CSV table of C-alpha atoms in Angstrom, one decimal:
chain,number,residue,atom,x,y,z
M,115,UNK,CA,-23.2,50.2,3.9
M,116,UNK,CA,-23.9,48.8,0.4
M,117,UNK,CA,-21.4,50.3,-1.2
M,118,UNK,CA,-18.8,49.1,1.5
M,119,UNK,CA,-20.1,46.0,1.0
M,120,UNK,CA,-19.8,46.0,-2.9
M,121,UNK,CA,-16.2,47.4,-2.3
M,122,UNK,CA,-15.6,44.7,0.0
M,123,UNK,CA,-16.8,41.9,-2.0
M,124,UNK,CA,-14.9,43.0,-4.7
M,125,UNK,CA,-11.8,43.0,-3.1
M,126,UNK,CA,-12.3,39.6,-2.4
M,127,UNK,CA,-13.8,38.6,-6.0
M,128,UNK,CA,-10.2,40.0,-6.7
M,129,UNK,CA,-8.9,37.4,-4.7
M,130,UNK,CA,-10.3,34.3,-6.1
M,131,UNK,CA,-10.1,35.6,-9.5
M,132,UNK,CA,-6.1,35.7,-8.5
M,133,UNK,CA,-6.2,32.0,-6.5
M,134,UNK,CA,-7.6,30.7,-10.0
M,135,UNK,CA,-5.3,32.5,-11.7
M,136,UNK,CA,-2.1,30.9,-9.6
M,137,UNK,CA,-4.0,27.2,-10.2
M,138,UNK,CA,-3.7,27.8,-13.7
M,139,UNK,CA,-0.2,28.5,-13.5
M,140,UNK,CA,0.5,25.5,-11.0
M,141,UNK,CA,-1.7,23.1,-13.6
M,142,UNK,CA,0.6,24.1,-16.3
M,143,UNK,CA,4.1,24.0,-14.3
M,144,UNK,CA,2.5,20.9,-13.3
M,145,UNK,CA,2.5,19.7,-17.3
M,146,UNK,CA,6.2,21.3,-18.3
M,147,UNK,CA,7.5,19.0,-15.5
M,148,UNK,CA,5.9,16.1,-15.9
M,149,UNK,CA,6.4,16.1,-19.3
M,150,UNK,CA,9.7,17.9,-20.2
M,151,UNK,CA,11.4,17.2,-17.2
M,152,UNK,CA,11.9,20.9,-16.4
M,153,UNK,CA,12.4,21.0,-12.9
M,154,UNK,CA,12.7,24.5,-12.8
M,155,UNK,CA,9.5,24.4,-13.3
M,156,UNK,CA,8.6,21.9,-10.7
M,157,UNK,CA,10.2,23.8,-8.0
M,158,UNK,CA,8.5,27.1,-9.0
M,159,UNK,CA,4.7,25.1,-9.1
M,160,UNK,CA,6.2,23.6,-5.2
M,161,UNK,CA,7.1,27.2,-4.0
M,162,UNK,CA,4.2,29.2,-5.6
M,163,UNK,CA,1.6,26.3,-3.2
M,164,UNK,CA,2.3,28.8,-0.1
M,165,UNK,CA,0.9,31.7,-2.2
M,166,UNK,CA,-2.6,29.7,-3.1
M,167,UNK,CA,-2.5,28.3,0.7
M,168,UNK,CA,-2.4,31.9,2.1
M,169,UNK,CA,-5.0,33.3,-0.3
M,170,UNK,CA,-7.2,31.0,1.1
M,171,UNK,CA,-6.6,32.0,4.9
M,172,UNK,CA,-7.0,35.7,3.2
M,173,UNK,CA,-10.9,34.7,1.7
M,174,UNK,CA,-12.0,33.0,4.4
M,175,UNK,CA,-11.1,36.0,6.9
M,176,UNK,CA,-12.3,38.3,4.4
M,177,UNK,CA,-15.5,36.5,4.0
M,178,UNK,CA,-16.0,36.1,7.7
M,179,UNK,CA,-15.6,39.6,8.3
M,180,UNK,CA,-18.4,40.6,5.7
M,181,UNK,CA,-20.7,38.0,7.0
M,182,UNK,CA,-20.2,39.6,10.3
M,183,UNK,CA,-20.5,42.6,9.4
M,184,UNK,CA,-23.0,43.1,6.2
M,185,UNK,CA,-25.2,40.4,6.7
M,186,UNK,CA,-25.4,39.5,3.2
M,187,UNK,CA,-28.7,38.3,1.9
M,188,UNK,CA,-30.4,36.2,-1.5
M,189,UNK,CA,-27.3,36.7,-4.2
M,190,UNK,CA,-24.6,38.2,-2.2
M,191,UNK,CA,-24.9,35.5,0.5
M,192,UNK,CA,-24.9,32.6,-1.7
M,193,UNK,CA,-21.9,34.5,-3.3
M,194,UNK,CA,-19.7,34.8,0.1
M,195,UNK,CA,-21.0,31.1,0.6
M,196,UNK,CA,-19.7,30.3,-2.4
M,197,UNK,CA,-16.6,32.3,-2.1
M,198,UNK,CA,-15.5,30.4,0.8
M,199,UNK,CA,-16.1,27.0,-0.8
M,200,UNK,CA,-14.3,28.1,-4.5
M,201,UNK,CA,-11.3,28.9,-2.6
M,202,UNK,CA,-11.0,25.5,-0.3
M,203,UNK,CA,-11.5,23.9,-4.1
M,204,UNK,CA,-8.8,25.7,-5.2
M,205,UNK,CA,-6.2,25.3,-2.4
M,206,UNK,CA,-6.7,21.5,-3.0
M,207,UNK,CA,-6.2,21.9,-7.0
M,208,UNK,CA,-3.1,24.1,-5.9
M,209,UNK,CA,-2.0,20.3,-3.3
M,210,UNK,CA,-2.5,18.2,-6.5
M,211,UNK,CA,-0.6,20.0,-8.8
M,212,UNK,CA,2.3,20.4,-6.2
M,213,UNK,CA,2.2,16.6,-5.9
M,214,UNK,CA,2.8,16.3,-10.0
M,215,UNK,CA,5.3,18.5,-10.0
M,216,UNK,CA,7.0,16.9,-6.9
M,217,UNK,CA,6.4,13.3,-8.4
M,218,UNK,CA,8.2,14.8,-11.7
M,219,UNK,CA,11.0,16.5,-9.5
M,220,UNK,CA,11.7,12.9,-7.7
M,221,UNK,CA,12.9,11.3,-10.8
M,222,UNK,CA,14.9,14.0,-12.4
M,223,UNK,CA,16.2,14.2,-14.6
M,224,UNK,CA,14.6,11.1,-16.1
M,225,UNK,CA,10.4,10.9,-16.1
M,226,UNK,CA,8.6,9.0,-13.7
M,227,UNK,CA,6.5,7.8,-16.8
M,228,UNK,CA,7.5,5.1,-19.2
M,229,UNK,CA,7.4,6.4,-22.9
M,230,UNK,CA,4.2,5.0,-23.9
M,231,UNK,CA,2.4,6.3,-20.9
M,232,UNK,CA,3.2,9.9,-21.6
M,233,UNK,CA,0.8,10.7,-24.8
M,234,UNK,CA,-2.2,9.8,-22.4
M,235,UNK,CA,-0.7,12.2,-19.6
M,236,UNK,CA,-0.1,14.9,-22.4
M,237,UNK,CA,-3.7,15.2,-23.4
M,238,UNK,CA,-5.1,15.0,-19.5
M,239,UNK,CA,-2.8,17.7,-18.8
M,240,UNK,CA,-3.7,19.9,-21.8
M,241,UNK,CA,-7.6,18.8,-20.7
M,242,UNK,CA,-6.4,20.2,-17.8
M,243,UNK,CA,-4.9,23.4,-18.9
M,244,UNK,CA,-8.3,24.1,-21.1
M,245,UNK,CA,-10.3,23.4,-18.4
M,246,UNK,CA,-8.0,26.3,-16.1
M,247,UNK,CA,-8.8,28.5,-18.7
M,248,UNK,CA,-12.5,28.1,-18.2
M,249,UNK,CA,-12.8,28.3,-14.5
M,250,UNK,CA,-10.8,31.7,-15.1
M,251,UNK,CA,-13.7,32.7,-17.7
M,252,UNK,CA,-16.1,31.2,-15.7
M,253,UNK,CA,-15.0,33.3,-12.8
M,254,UNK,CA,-14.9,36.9,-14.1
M,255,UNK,CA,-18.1,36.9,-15.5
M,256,UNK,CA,-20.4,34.2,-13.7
M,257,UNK,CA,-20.9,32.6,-16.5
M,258,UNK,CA,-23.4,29.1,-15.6
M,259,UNK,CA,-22.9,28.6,-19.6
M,260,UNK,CA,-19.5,27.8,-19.2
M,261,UNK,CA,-19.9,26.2,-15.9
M,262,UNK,CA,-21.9,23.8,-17.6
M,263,UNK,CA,-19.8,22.9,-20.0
M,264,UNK,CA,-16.8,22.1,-17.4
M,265,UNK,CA,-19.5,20.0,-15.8
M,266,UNK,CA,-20.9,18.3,-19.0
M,267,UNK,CA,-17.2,17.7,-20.6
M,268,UNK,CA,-15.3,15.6,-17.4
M,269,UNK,CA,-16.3,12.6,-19.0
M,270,UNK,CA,-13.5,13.3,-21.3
M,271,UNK,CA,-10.6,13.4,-18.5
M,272,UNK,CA,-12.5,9.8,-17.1
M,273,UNK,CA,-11.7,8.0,-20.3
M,274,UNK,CA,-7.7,9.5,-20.2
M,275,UNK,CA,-8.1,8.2,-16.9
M,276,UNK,CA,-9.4,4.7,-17.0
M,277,UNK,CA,-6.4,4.5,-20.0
M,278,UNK,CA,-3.6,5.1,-17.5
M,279,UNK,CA,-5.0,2.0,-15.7
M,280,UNK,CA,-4.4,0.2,-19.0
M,281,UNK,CA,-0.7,1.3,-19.2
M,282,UNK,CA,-0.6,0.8,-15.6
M,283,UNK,CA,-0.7,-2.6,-16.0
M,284,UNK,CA,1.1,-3.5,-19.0
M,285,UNK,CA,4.3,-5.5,-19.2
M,286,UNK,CA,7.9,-4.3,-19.5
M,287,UNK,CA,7.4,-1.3,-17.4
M,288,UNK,CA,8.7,-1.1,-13.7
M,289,UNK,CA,7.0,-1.7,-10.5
M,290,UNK,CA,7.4,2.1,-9.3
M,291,UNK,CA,6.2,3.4,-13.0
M,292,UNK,CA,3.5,1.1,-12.3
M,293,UNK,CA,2.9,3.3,-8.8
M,294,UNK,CA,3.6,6.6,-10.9
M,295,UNK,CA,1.2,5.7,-13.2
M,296,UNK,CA,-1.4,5.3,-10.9
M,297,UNK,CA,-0.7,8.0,-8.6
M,298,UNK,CA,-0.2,10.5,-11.3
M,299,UNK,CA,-3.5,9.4,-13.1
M,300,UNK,CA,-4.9,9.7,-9.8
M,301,UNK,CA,-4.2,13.5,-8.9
M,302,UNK,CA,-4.6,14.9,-12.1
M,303,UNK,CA,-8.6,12.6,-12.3
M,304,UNK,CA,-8.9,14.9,-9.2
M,305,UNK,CA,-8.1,18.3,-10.6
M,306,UNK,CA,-11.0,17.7,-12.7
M,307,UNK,CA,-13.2,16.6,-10.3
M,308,UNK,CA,-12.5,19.9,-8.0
M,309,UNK,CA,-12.9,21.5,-11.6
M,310,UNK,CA,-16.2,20.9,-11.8
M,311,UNK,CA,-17.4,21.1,-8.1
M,312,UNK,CA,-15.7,24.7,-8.6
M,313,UNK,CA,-18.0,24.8,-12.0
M,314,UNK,CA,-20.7,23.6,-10.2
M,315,UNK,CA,-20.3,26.2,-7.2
M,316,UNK,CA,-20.8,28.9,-9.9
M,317,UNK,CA,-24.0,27.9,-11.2
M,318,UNK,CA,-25.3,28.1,-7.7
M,319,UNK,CA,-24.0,31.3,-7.4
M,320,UNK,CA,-26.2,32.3,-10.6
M,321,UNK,CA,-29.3,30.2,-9.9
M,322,UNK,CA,-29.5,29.6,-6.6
M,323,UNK,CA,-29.7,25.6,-7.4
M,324,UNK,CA,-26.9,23.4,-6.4
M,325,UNK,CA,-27.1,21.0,-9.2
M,326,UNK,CA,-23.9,18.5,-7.2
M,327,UNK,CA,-27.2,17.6,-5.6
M,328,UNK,CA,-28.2,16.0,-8.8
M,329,UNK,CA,-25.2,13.9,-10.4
M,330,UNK,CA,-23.4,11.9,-7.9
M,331,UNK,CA,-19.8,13.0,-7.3
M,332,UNK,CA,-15.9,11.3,-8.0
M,333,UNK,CA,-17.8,8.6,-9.0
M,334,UNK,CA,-14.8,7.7,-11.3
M,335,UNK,CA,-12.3,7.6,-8.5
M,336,UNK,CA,-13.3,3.8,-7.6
M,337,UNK,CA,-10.5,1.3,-8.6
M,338,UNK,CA,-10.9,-0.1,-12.1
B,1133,UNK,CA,-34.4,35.7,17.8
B,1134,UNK,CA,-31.6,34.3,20.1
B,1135,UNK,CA,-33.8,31.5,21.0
B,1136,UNK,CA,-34.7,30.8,17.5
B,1137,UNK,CA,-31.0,30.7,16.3
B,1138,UNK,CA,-29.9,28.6,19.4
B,1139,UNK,CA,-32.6,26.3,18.0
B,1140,UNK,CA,-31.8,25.9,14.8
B,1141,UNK,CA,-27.7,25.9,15.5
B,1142,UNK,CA,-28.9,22.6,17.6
B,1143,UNK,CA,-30.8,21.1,14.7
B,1144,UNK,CA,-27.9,21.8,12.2
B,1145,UNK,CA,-25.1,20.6,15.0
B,1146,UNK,CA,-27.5,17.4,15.3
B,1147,UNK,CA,-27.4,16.8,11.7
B,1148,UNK,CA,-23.6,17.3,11.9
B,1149,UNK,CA,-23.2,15.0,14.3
B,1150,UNK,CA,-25.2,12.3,12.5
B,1151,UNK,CA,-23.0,12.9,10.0
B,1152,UNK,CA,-19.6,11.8,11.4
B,1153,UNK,CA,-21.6,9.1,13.2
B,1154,UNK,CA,-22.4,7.7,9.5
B,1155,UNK,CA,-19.0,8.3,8.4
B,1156,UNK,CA,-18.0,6.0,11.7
B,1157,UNK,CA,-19.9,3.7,10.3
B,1158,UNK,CA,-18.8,3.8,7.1
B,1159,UNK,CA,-15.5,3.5,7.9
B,1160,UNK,CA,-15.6,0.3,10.0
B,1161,UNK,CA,-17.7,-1.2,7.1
B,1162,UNK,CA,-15.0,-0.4,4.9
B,1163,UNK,CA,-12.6,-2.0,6.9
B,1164,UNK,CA,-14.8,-5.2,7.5
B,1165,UNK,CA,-15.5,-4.9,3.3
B,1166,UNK,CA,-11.8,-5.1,3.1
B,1167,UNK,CA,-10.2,-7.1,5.4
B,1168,UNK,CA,-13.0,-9.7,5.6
B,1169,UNK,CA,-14.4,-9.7,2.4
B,1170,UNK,CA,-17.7,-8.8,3.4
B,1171,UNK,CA,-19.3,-8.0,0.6
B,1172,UNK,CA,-22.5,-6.4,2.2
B,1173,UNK,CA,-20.7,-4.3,4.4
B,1174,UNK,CA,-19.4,-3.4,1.1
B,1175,UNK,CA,-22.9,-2.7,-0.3
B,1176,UNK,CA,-24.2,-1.2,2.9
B,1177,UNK,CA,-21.4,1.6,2.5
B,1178,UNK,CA,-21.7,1.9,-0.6
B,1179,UNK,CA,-25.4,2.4,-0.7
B,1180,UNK,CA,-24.9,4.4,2.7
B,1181,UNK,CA,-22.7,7.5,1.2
B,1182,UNK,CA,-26.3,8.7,-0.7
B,1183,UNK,CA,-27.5,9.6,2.8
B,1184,UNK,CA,-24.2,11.3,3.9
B,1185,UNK,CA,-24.3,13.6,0.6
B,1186,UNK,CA,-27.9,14.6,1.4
B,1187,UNK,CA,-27.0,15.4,5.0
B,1188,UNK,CA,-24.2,17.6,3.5
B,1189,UNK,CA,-26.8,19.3,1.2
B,1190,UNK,CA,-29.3,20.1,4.5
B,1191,UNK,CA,-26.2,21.1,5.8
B,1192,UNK,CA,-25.5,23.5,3.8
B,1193,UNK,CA,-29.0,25.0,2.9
B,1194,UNK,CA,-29.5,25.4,6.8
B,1195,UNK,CA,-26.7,27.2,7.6
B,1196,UNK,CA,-27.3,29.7,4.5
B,1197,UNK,CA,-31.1,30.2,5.6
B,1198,UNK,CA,-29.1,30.9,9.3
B,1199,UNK,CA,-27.0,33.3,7.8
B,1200,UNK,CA,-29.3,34.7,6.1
B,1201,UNK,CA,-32.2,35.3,8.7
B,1202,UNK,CA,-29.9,35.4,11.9
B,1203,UNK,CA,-26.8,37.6,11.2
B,1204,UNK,CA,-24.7,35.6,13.9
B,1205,UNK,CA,-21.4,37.1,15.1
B,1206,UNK,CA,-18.5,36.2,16.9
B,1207,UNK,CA,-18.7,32.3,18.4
B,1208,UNK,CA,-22.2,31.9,16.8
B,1209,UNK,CA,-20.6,32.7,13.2
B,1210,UNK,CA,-17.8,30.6,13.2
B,1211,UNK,CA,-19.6,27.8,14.3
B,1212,UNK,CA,-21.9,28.0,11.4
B,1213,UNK,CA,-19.0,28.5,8.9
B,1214,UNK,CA,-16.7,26.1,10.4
B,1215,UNK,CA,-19.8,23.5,10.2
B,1216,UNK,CA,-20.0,24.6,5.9
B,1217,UNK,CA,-16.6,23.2,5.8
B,1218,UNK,CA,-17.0,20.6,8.5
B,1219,UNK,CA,-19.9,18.9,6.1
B,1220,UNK,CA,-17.9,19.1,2.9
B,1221,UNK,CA,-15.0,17.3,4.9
B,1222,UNK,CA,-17.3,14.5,6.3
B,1223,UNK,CA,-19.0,14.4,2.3
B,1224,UNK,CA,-15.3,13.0,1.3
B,1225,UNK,CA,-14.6,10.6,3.9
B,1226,UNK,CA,-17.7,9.2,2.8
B,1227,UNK,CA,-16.7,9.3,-0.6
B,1228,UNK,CA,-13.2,7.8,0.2
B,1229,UNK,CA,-14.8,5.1,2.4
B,1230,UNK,CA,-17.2,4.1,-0.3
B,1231,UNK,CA,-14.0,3.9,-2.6
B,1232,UNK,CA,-12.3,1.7,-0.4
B,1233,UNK,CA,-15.4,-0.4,-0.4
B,1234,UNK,CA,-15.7,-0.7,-4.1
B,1235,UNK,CA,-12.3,-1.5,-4.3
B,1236,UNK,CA,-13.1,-4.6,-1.9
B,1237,UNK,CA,-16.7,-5.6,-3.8
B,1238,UNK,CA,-14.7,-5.8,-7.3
B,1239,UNK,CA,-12.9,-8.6,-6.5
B,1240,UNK,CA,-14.9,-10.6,-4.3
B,1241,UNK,CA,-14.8,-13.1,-2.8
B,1242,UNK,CA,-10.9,-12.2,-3.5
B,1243,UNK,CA,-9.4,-10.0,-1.5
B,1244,UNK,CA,-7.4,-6.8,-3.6
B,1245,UNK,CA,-4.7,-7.5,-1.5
B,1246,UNK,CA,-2.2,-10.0,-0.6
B,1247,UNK,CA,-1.8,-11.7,2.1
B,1248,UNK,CA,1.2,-9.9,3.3
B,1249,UNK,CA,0.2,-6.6,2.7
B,1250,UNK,CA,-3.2,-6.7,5.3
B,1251,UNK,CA,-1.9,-6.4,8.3
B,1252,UNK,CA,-0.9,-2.8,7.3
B,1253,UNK,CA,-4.0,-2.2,6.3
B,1254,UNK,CA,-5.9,-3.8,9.2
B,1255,UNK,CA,-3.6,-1.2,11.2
B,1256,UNK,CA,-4.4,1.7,9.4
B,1257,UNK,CA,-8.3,0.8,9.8
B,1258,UNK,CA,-8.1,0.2,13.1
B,1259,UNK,CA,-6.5,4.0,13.3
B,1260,UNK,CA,-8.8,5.5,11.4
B,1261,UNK,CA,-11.9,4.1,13.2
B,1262,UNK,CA,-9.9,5.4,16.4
B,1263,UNK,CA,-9.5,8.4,14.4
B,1264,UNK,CA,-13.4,8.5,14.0
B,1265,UNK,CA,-14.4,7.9,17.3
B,1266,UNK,CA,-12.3,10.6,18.3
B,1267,UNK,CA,-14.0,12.8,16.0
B,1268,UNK,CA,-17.3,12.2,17.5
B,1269,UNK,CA,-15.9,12.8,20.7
B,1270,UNK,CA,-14.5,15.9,19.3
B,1271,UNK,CA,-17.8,17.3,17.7
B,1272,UNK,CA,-20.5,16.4,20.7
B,1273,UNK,CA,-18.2,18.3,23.5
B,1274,UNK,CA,-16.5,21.4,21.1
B,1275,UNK,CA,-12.9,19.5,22.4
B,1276,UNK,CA,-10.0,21.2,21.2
B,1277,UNK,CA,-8.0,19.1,23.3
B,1278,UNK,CA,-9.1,15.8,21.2
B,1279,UNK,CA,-8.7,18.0,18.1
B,1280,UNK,CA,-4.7,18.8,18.9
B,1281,UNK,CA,-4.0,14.9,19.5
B,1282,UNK,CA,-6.0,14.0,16.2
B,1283,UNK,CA,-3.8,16.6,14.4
B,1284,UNK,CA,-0.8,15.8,16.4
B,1285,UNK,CA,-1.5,11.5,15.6
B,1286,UNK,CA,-1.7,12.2,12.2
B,1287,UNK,CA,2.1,10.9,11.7
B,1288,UNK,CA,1.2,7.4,12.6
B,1289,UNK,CA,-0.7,6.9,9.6
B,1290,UNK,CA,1.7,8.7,7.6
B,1291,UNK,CA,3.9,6.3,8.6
B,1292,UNK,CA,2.0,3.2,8.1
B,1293,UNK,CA,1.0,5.1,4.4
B,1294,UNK,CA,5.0,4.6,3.5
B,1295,UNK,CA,4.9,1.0,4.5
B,1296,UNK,CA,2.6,0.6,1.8
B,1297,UNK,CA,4.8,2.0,-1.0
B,1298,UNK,CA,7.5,-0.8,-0.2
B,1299,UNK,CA,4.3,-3.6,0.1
B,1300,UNK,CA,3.6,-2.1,-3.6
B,1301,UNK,CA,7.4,-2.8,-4.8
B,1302,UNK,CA,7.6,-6.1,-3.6
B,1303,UNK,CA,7.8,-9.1,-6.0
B,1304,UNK,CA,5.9,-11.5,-6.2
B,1305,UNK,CA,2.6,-9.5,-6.2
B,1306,UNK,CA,0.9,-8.9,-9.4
B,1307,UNK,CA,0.5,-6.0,-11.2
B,1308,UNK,CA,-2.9,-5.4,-10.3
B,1309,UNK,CA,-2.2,-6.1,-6.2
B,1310,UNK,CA,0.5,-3.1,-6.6
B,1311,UNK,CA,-2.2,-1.2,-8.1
B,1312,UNK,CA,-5.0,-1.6,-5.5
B,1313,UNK,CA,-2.3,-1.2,-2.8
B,1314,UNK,CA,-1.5,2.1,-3.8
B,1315,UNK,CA,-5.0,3.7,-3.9
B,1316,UNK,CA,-6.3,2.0,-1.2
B,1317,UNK,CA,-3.5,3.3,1.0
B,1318,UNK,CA,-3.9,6.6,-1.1
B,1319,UNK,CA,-7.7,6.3,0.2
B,1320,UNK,CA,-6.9,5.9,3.9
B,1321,UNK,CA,-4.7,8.2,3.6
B,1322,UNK,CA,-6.6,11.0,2.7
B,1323,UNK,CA,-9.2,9.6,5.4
B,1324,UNK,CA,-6.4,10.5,7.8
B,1325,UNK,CA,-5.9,13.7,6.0
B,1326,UNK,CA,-9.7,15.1,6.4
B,1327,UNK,CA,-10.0,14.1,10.2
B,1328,UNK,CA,-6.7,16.5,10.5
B,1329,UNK,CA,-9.4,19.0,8.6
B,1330,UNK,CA,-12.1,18.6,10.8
B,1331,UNK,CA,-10.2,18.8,14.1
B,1332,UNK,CA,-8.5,22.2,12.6
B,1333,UNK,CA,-11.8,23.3,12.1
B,1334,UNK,CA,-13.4,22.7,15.8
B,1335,UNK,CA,-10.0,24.6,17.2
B,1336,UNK,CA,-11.2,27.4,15.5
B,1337,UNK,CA,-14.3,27.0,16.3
B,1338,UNK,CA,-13.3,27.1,20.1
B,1339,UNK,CA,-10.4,29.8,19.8
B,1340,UNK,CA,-10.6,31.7,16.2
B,1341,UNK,CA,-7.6,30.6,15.2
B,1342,UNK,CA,-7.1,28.5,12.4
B,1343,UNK,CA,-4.0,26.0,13.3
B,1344,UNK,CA,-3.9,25.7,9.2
B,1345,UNK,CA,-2.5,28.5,8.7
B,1346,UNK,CA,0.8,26.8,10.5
B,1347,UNK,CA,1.6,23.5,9.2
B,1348,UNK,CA,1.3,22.4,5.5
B,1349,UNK,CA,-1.5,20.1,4.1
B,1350,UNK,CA,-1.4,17.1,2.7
B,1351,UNK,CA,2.4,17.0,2.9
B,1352,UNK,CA,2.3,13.1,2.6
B,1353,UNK,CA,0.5,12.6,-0.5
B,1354,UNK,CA,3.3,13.4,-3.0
B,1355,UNK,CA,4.8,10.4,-4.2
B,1356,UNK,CA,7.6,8.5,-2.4
């Protein structure tokens, strides 16, 4: 029965390890439209949403039918557990990078964000695309060293963030770049905050200890 | 054992109850916080989402000890899995409500909005706090049939959602207004958004079929 179970679990390790994988790939489709105006690359990060949307269905069956079946206990269970929370987190990264992409598609083939704005997007999404690379790390080998560091390092995103409020404001930009700016600022804020609930969901995986009980959560997502 | 697990399903469907009671309540307080500039039903939301994030953490640790010790299958087992997500769905709309109170407190005894923008906000509060009873409704009696018509009434706030994009345009509004319009219709919103969640959840709780598997999420956040 173990070693079903092991097989089991595996295959649907495989699975998460591929939803991260597609994320990654949506966060930085996300970036080459937003900020090059390539809306090739917006379609493919819209179409490729149904892919991350059904891996999740996938996971959850899968880990409904090992719960069912295996009884999982101490590590295993707190992995499936786990498993079924990484990959809601990751369905909703794979919804906010689809809305980028579709807020860069709308204003094709100019950008939805004034000139001066686009330096501050350009380092959130290359936050972004670092942070992707992490959780993928993170994922493959457990690692609560790394989780902690996409926990300890969101600050960072926070300050890009709280500057996109600046430029949201300023003169001699539109009314709807002042709406892109702020609903732009907003989704990518939220792909690092389901970054580090992922990163958080990790190191309960290794230690048992939720630490989102500790810090409180989207505490940046107030208005400024 | 059965009676055990029966047991201990009722304390953690209790605590889940409690749960969407408190995001009721924080809901209406968000509305009185914003369309009344009340700033203690601000504060009292505020202050109240610490309790809603520990009842998701009790949440959470029961049903894992219940997995654990009980192996439940069938019903039993999506019930306790559905109530996982259920909890991390209630854990935003307090987060989201508490939002929409901060965005009230910060300009008291203002309001963030103008004058002609509030009465398509008062109507989205009073949906959502529909919405919320509803919910309550849903969760006490296992009724998929209030479940469809939350998922089915979803479109009403979508709808109201849009109106606020055009309140955001308009002239004569500062900068800041079209800035608080847009995440606090962002907010409700995704208030809307998670109730759809939650009622998708007890329909597969009642039939093992996950009605997310049809329609797309979140289809309305994108930009417009």
């Amino acid at each position: 029965m173990r070693v079903i179970f092991n097989e089991e679990l595996k295959q649907v390790a495989d699975d998460l390890d591929r939803m991260a994988q597609d994320v990654r790939k949506a966060i930085n489709g996300a970036g080459e439209a937003l900020l090059k105006q390539d809306v090739e690359a917006a379609q493919t990060v819209i179409d490729g949403d149904i892919e991350i949307d059904a891996l999740e269905s996938s996971i959850i069956d899968q880990c409904v039918r090992l719960l069912a079946k295996q009884n999982p206990v101490a590590t295993d269970l707190r992995v499936v557990v786990s498993t079924l929370r990484l990959a809601s987190t990751f369905e909703r990264m794979g919804d906010l990078a689809r809305h980028v992409a579709e807020g860069a598609r709308r204003t094709y083939p100019a950008s939805p964000l004034p000139e001066e704005a686009q330096p501050v997007f350009a380092e959130m999404l290359e936050f972004l695309s670092d942070t992707a690379d992490q959780l993928i790390a993170m994922l493959s080998d457990r690692d609560a060293k790394t989780a902690e560091h996409i926990i300890l390092n969101d600050d960072k995103l926070d300050e890009l963030h709280h500057k996109t409020f600046e430029l949201a404001l300023s003169d001699g930009i539109t009314r709807q770049q002042t709406v892109d700016i702020v609903l732009l600022g907003r989704f990518l804020e939220r792909l690092g905050d389901h970054a580090v609930s992922a990163a958080r969901r990790v190191v309960y995986i290794v230690s048992g200890f939720d630490p989102s009980k500790k810090p409180a959560r989207d505490e940046e997502g107030a208005i400024e």
